[in-house]
Amino acid sequence: MNAHGNDSSTRHVFDTAIALTGEDGTALQGQTHPDYGNMVGPFGGVIAATLMNAVMRHPQRLGDPVSQTVHFAAPIADGGFSVQARIMRTNRTTQHWQVELLQQGEVAAFATFVTAVRRETWSALDAAFPEVPPPVSIEPAAPIARAAWTARYEMRFVDGAPLVAHAHTDSSQTRLWIRDTPGRPLDFLSLAAMCDAFYPRIFVRRPKWVPIGTVALTTYFHADAGQLAALGSAPLLGVARALRFGNGFFDQSAEMWSEQGELLATSHQVVYFKE
């Protein structure tokens, strides 16, 4: 049985890709999945979700994810790996974690997490929900053959589609409706992966293939588990942009919204590129 109570034979491919086996408190075992392959190695979003899975399944976890920072320290090879999670500190309502992914005895990726018991407080929203057409009015984009993971998401681009031939733009912004394919109820694991499901901004700003790789990815979660569960498998509106390209690196920031205008998560990453 998986976390959603489904038999493994009917388990969603995403849950198969992030699955970990073994006893908590020891090294867990995982395996890359071809459906979430990238141009080189696995899709970074599914690695982020796999590292989170080590925390989410741990019997001593306190509360829901508030933040996650993943460092991609080395290329992750297709095949098996081990994951080790440890609690660094537990406070009254917050908990701090460190998680490492190892291949051949060396760290290939590592992450820090904060989980917390959320309490009802005053709230406000400074960010504005974008005015965009509804998802049903936009045709889904075709996946990119050299990046298998793109077939695992339904993407409906409002603007900023990547690698548009002869495009000349001064903006790296993309707005799109996105959800898992096939549909899957939203949770922290799938949201963590979707926050990395934006094509690198350099492919929008200057549409040509260059070698790239995310170095570090931080995601902040603004919704609780109940809010995510209530959304089911409905599409989310994603907005991504960069601020600066140069000297072999660029930044990339993103927002994830529900159709109802709830800001669910924000993310920030730094990406290496080579010419």
Coordinates of C-alpha atoms in Angstrom, one line a residue:
M1 CA 0.0 0.0 0.0
N2 CA 1.2 3.5 -0.6
A3 CA 0.7 6.8 1.2
H4 CA -2.6 7.3 -0.6
G5 CA -3.9 3.9 0.4
N6 CA -3.6 2.4 -3.2
D7 CA -2.2 -1.0 -4.1
S8 CA 1.3 -0.7 -5.6
S9 CA 0.0 -2.1 -8.9
T10 CA -2.2 1.1 -9.3
R11 CA 0.2 3.5 -7.6
H12 CA 0.8 6.7 -9.5
V13 CA 4.1 6.8 -11.3
F14 CA 5.2 9.8 -9.3
D15 CA 4.8 7.8 -6.0
T16 CA 6.8 5.0 -7.6
A17 CA 9.5 7.4 -8.6
I18 CA 9.9 8.9 -5.1
A19 CA 9.5 5.6 -3.2
L20 CA 11.9 4.7 -0.4
T21 CA 12.3 1.4 1.2
G22 CA 13.9 0.4 4.5
E23 CA 13.6 1.2 8.2
D24 CA 13.4 4.8 9.3
G25 CA 16.5 5.8 11.3
T26 CA 18.7 3.9 8.9
A27 CA 19.7 4.4 5.3
L28 CA 16.7 4.2 3.0
Q29 CA 16.9 2.9 -0.5
G30 CA 15.6 4.6 -3.7
Q31 CA 15.8 4.3 -7.4
T32 CA 15.7 6.8 -10.3
H33 CA 12.7 6.3 -12.6
P34 CA 13.0 6.7 -16.4
D35 CA 9.7 8.6 -16.6
Y36 CA 11.3 11.4 -14.6
G37 CA 14.5 11.4 -16.5
N38 CA 16.0 14.8 -17.6
M39 CA 18.5 15.6 -20.3
V40 CA 21.2 14.3 -18.0
G41 CA 20.2 12.2 -14.9
P42 CA 16.9 12.6 -13.1
F43 CA 14.5 15.6 -13.0
G44 CA 15.6 17.8 -10.0
G45 CA 12.0 18.2 -8.8
V46 CA 11.5 14.5 -8.3
I47 CA 14.8 14.4 -6.3
A48 CA 13.6 17.2 -4.1
A49 CA 10.3 15.3 -3.5
T50 CA 12.3 12.1 -2.8
L51 CA 14.3 13.8 -0.1
M52 CA 11.1 15.3 1.4
N53 CA 9.6 11.8 1.4
A54 CA 12.3 10.7 3.8
V55 CA 11.0 13.4 6.2
M56 CA 7.3 12.9 5.5
R57 CA 7.4 9.2 6.2
H58 CA 9.5 9.5 9.4
P59 CA 7.5 8.5 12.6
Q60 CA 9.0 11.4 14.6
R61 CA 8.1 14.2 12.2
L62 CA 6.5 17.2 13.7
G63 CA 4.0 19.2 11.6
D64 CA 4.0 20.0 7.9
P65 CA 6.8 21.3 5.7
V66 CA 7.5 25.1 5.9
S67 CA 10.7 25.3 3.9
Q68 CA 13.0 23.0 2.0
T69 CA 16.5 23.8 0.5
V70 CA 18.1 21.2 -1.8
H71 CA 21.7 21.4 -2.9
F72 CA 22.6 19.4 -6.0
A73 CA 26.2 18.7 -5.1
A74 CA 27.1 16.4 -8.0
P75 CA 25.4 14.8 -11.0
I76 CA 23.0 12.0 -9.9
A77 CA 23.4 8.9 -12.0
D78 CA 20.5 6.8 -13.2
G79 CA 20.1 3.8 -10.8
G80 CA 20.0 3.2 -7.1
F81 CA 20.9 5.5 -4.2
S82 CA 20.5 5.7 -0.5
V83 CA 18.9 8.5 1.6
Q84 CA 19.7 9.3 5.2
A85 CA 17.5 11.7 7.2
R86 CA 18.2 12.9 10.7
I87 CA 16.5 15.4 13.1
M88 CA 18.8 18.2 13.9
R89 CA 16.6 19.9 16.5
T90 CA 13.0 19.7 17.7
N91 CA 11.4 22.7 19.4
R92 CA 7.9 23.1 20.7
T93 CA 6.3 23.7 17.3
T94 CA 9.2 23.5 14.8
Q95 CA 11.6 20.8 13.7
H96 CA 14.8 21.0 11.7
W97 CA 16.1 18.2 9.5
Q98 CA 19.0 17.3 7.3
V99 CA 18.7 14.7 4.5
E100 CA 21.5 13.3 2.3
L101 CA 21.3 11.4 -0.9
L102 CA 24.4 9.2 -1.5
Q103 CA 25.7 7.3 -4.5
Q104 CA 28.8 5.2 -4.5
G105 CA 29.3 6.2 -0.9
E106 CA 29.5 10.0 -1.7
V107 CA 26.9 12.8 -1.2
A108 CA 25.3 13.7 -4.5
A109 CA 22.5 15.9 -3.1
F110 CA 21.6 17.1 0.4
A111 CA 18.7 19.1 1.9
T112 CA 17.6 20.9 5.0
F113 CA 14.0 21.1 6.0
V114 CA 11.9 22.9 8.5
T115 CA 8.6 21.4 9.5
A116 CA 6.1 23.0 11.9
V117 CA 2.8 22.8 13.6
R118 CA 0.9 25.7 12.1
R119 CA -1.3 27.9 14.3
E120 CA -4.1 30.2 13.2
T121 CA -2.9 33.8 13.2
W122 CA -3.5 37.1 11.4
S123 CA -2.8 36.7 7.6
A124 CA -2.5 39.0 4.6
L125 CA -1.4 38.6 0.9
D126 CA 0.8 41.2 -0.7
A127 CA 1.3 39.3 -3.9
A128 CA -1.4 39.6 -6.6
F129 CA -3.0 36.7 -8.4
P130 CA -2.3 37.1 -12.1
E131 CA -5.1 37.8 -14.5
V132 CA -4.8 34.9 -17.0
P133 CA -7.3 32.9 -19.1
P134 CA -8.7 29.7 -17.6
P135 CA -6.8 26.5 -18.2
V136 CA -9.5 25.0 -20.4
S137 CA -9.1 27.8 -22.9
I138 CA -5.4 26.9 -23.6
E139 CA -4.1 23.8 -25.4
P140 CA -1.6 21.6 -23.6
A141 CA 1.9 21.9 -24.8
A142 CA 3.8 18.9 -26.3
P143 CA 6.5 17.4 -24.0
I144 CA 10.2 17.8 -24.9
A145 CA 11.5 14.4 -26.2
R146 CA 14.9 14.8 -24.6
A147 CA 13.5 15.4 -21.1
A148 CA 11.1 12.5 -20.3
W149 CA 9.8 14.3 -17.1
T150 CA 8.0 16.9 -19.2
A151 CA 5.5 14.2 -20.3
R152 CA 4.6 13.7 -16.7
Y153 CA 3.0 17.1 -16.5
E154 CA 0.1 18.8 -18.4
M155 CA 1.4 22.3 -19.2
R156 CA -0.8 25.0 -20.7
F157 CA 1.3 28.1 -21.4
V158 CA -0.3 31.5 -21.0
D159 CA 3.0 33.1 -22.1
G160 CA 6.8 32.4 -21.9
A161 CA 6.9 29.0 -23.6
P162 CA 10.6 27.9 -23.8
L163 CA 12.7 27.4 -26.9
V164 CA 10.4 29.3 -29.3
A165 CA 12.2 29.6 -32.6
H166 CA 13.2 33.1 -33.5
A167 CA 11.8 34.5 -30.3
H168 CA 13.2 37.9 -29.2
T169 CA 12.2 39.0 -25.7
D170 CA 13.4 41.1 -22.9
S171 CA 11.5 39.0 -20.4
S172 CA 12.2 35.6 -18.9
Q173 CA 8.7 35.3 -17.4
T174 CA 6.5 32.3 -17.9
R175 CA 2.9 31.8 -16.8
L176 CA 1.4 28.4 -17.2
W177 CA -1.3 26.1 -15.8
I178 CA 0.2 22.8 -14.7
R179 CA -0.8 19.5 -13.1
D180 CA 0.4 15.9 -12.9
T181 CA -0.3 13.5 -15.8
P182 CA -2.1 11.3 -15.0
G183 CA -4.0 13.3 -12.4
R184 CA -2.9 13.0 -8.8
P185 CA -4.2 14.6 -5.6
L186 CA -2.0 17.5 -4.6
D187 CA 0.2 17.2 -1.5
F188 CA 3.5 18.6 -0.3
L189 CA 5.5 16.0 -2.3
S190 CA 3.9 16.8 -5.6
L191 CA 4.0 20.5 -4.9
A192 CA 7.7 20.3 -4.1
A193 CA 8.3 18.7 -7.5
M194 CA 6.1 21.2 -9.4
C195 CA 8.1 24.1 -8.0
D196 CA 11.0 22.9 -10.1
A197 CA 8.9 22.1 -13.2
F198 CA 9.6 25.4 -14.9
Y199 CA 12.0 25.2 -17.8
P200 CA 15.3 27.1 -17.1
R201 CA 14.7 30.8 -17.6
I202 CA 17.6 31.0 -20.1
F203 CA 15.6 28.8 -22.5
V204 CA 12.9 31.6 -22.5
R205 CA 15.1 34.6 -22.4
R206 CA 17.5 33.3 -25.1
P207 CA 15.9 30.2 -26.8
K208 CA 18.9 28.0 -27.5
W209 CA 20.1 24.8 -25.9
V210 CA 23.0 25.2 -23.5
P211 CA 24.2 22.9 -20.7
I212 CA 22.5 23.8 -17.4
G213 CA 22.0 22.4 -13.9
T214 CA 20.3 23.6 -10.8
V215 CA 22.8 24.2 -8.0
A216 CA 20.4 25.0 -5.1
L217 CA 16.7 25.1 -4.8
T218 CA 14.7 26.6 -1.9
T219 CA 10.9 26.3 -1.6
Y220 CA 8.6 27.9 1.0
F221 CA 5.3 26.3 1.6
H222 CA 2.4 28.7 2.5
A223 CA -0.4 26.2 2.6
D224 CA -1.2 23.4 5.1
A225 CA -2.0 19.8 4.3
G226 CA -5.8 20.4 4.4
Q227 CA -5.6 23.3 1.9
L228 CA -3.6 21.1 -0.6
A229 CA -5.9 18.1 -0.2
A230 CA -9.0 20.2 -0.9
L231 CA -7.6 21.1 -4.3
G232 CA -7.5 17.5 -5.5
S233 CA -5.9 17.2 -8.9
A234 CA -6.9 20.6 -10.2
P235 CA -4.3 22.6 -12.2
L236 CA -2.2 25.2 -10.5
L237 CA -1.0 28.5 -12.0
G238 CA 2.7 28.8 -12.0
V239 CA 4.7 32.0 -12.6
A240 CA 8.5 32.0 -13.0
R241 CA 11.0 34.7 -13.8
A242 CA 14.8 35.4 -13.5
L243 CA 16.5 38.6 -12.3
R244 CA 20.1 38.2 -13.5
F245 CA 22.1 36.1 -16.0
G246 CA 25.9 36.2 -16.1
N247 CA 29.2 34.7 -15.2
G248 CA 27.9 31.2 -15.6
F249 CA 24.9 31.4 -13.3
F250 CA 21.3 32.8 -13.2
D251 CA 18.6 32.9 -10.6
Q252 CA 15.0 31.7 -11.0
S253 CA 12.0 32.5 -8.8
A254 CA 8.5 31.0 -9.0
E255 CA 5.1 31.2 -7.5
M256 CA 2.4 28.5 -7.4
W257 CA -1.2 29.5 -7.1
S258 CA -4.5 27.7 -6.9
E259 CA -7.3 28.6 -9.3
Q260 CA -9.0 30.2 -6.3
G261 CA -6.2 32.7 -5.9
E262 CA -4.4 31.0 -2.9
L263 CA -0.6 31.4 -3.0
L264 CA 0.5 27.9 -2.1
A265 CA 4.3 28.0 -2.4
T266 CA 7.2 30.2 -3.6
S267 CA 10.6 29.0 -4.7
H268 CA 14.0 30.4 -5.5
Q269 CA 16.9 28.6 -7.2
V270 CA 20.4 29.3 -8.7
V271 CA 21.3 27.6 -11.9
Y272 CA 24.6 27.0 -13.6
F273 CA 24.9 27.3 -17.3
K274 CA 27.8 26.8 -19.8
E275 CA 28.4 28.1 -23.3

